[in-house]
Coordinates of C-alpha atoms in Angstrom, one line a residue:
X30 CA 17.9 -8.6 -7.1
X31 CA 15.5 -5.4 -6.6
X32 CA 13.0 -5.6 -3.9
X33 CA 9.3 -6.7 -4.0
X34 CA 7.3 -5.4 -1.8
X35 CA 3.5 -5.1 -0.2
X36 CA 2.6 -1.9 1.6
X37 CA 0.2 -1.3 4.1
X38 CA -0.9 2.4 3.5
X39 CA -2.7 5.2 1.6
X40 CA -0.2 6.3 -1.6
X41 CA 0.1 9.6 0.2
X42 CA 2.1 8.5 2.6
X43 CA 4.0 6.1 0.7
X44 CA 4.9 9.3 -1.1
X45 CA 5.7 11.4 1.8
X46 CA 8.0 8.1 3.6
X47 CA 9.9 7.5 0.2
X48 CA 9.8 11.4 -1.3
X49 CA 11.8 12.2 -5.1
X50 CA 12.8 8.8 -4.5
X51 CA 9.0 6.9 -5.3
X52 CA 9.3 8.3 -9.2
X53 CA 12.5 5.6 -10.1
X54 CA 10.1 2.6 -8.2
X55 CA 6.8 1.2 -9.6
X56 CA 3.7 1.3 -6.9
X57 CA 0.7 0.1 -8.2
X58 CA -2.5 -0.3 -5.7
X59 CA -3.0 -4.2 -5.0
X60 CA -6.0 -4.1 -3.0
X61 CA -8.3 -1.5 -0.9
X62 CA -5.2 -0.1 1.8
X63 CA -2.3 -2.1 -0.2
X64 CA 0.2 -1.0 -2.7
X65 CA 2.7 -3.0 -4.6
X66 CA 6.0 -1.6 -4.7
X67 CA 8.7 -2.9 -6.9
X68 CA 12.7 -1.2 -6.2
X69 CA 15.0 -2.5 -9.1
X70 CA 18.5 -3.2 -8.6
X71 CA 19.8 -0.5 -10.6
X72 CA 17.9 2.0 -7.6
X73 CA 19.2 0.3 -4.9
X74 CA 23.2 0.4 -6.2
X75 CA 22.7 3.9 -7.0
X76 CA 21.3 5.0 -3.2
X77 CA 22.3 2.2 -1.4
X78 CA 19.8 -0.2 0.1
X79 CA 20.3 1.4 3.8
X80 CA 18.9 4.1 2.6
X81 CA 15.9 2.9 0.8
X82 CA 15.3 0.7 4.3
X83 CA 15.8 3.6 6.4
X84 CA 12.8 5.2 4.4
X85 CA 10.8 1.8 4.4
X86 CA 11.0 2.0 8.3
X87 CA 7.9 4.7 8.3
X88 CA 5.5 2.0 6.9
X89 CA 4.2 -1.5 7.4
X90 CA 5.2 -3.4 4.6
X91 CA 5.4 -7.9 3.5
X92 CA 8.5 -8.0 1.9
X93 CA 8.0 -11.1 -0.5
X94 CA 11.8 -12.6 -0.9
X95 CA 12.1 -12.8 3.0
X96 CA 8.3 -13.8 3.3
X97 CA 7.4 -11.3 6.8
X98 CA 6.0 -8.6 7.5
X99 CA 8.1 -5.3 8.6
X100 CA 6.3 -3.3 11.1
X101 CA 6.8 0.4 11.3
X102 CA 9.8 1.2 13.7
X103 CA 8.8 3.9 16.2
X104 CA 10.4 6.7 16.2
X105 CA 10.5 8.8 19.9
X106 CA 10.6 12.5 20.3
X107 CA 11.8 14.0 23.5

């Protein structure tokens, strides 16, 4: 099962948090400051879900099989 997701974001910096990968996942704009993202299977066993996460982890997103939203983790700089 891929994942389905809402974002919370301008596409710009869904394309800067997801980079070459965006071009194998379908975003489409849902609603002014929301984008639909949809991550097939096939994307996720070829660069393993951890790492699509790890990417998600820049952005707000409602991820629709778990029903929650996923806010952004922080990241700290020193």
């Amino acid at each position: 099962m891929g994942l389905q997701l809402i974002v919370k974001a301008d596409r710009k910096r869904i394309e800067k948090a997801l980079g070459p990968l965006m071009s194998n996942y379908e975003v489409f704009p849902v609603a002014e400051g929301l984008f639909g993202i949809s991550i097939p299977e096939q994307s996720i066993s070829s660069v393993g879900e951890d790492v699509i996460l790890l990417k998600l982890e820049q952005l707000e997103y409602f991820d629709l099989w778990q029903g929650a939203w996923k806010k952004p983790r922080r990241r700290w700089f020193w």
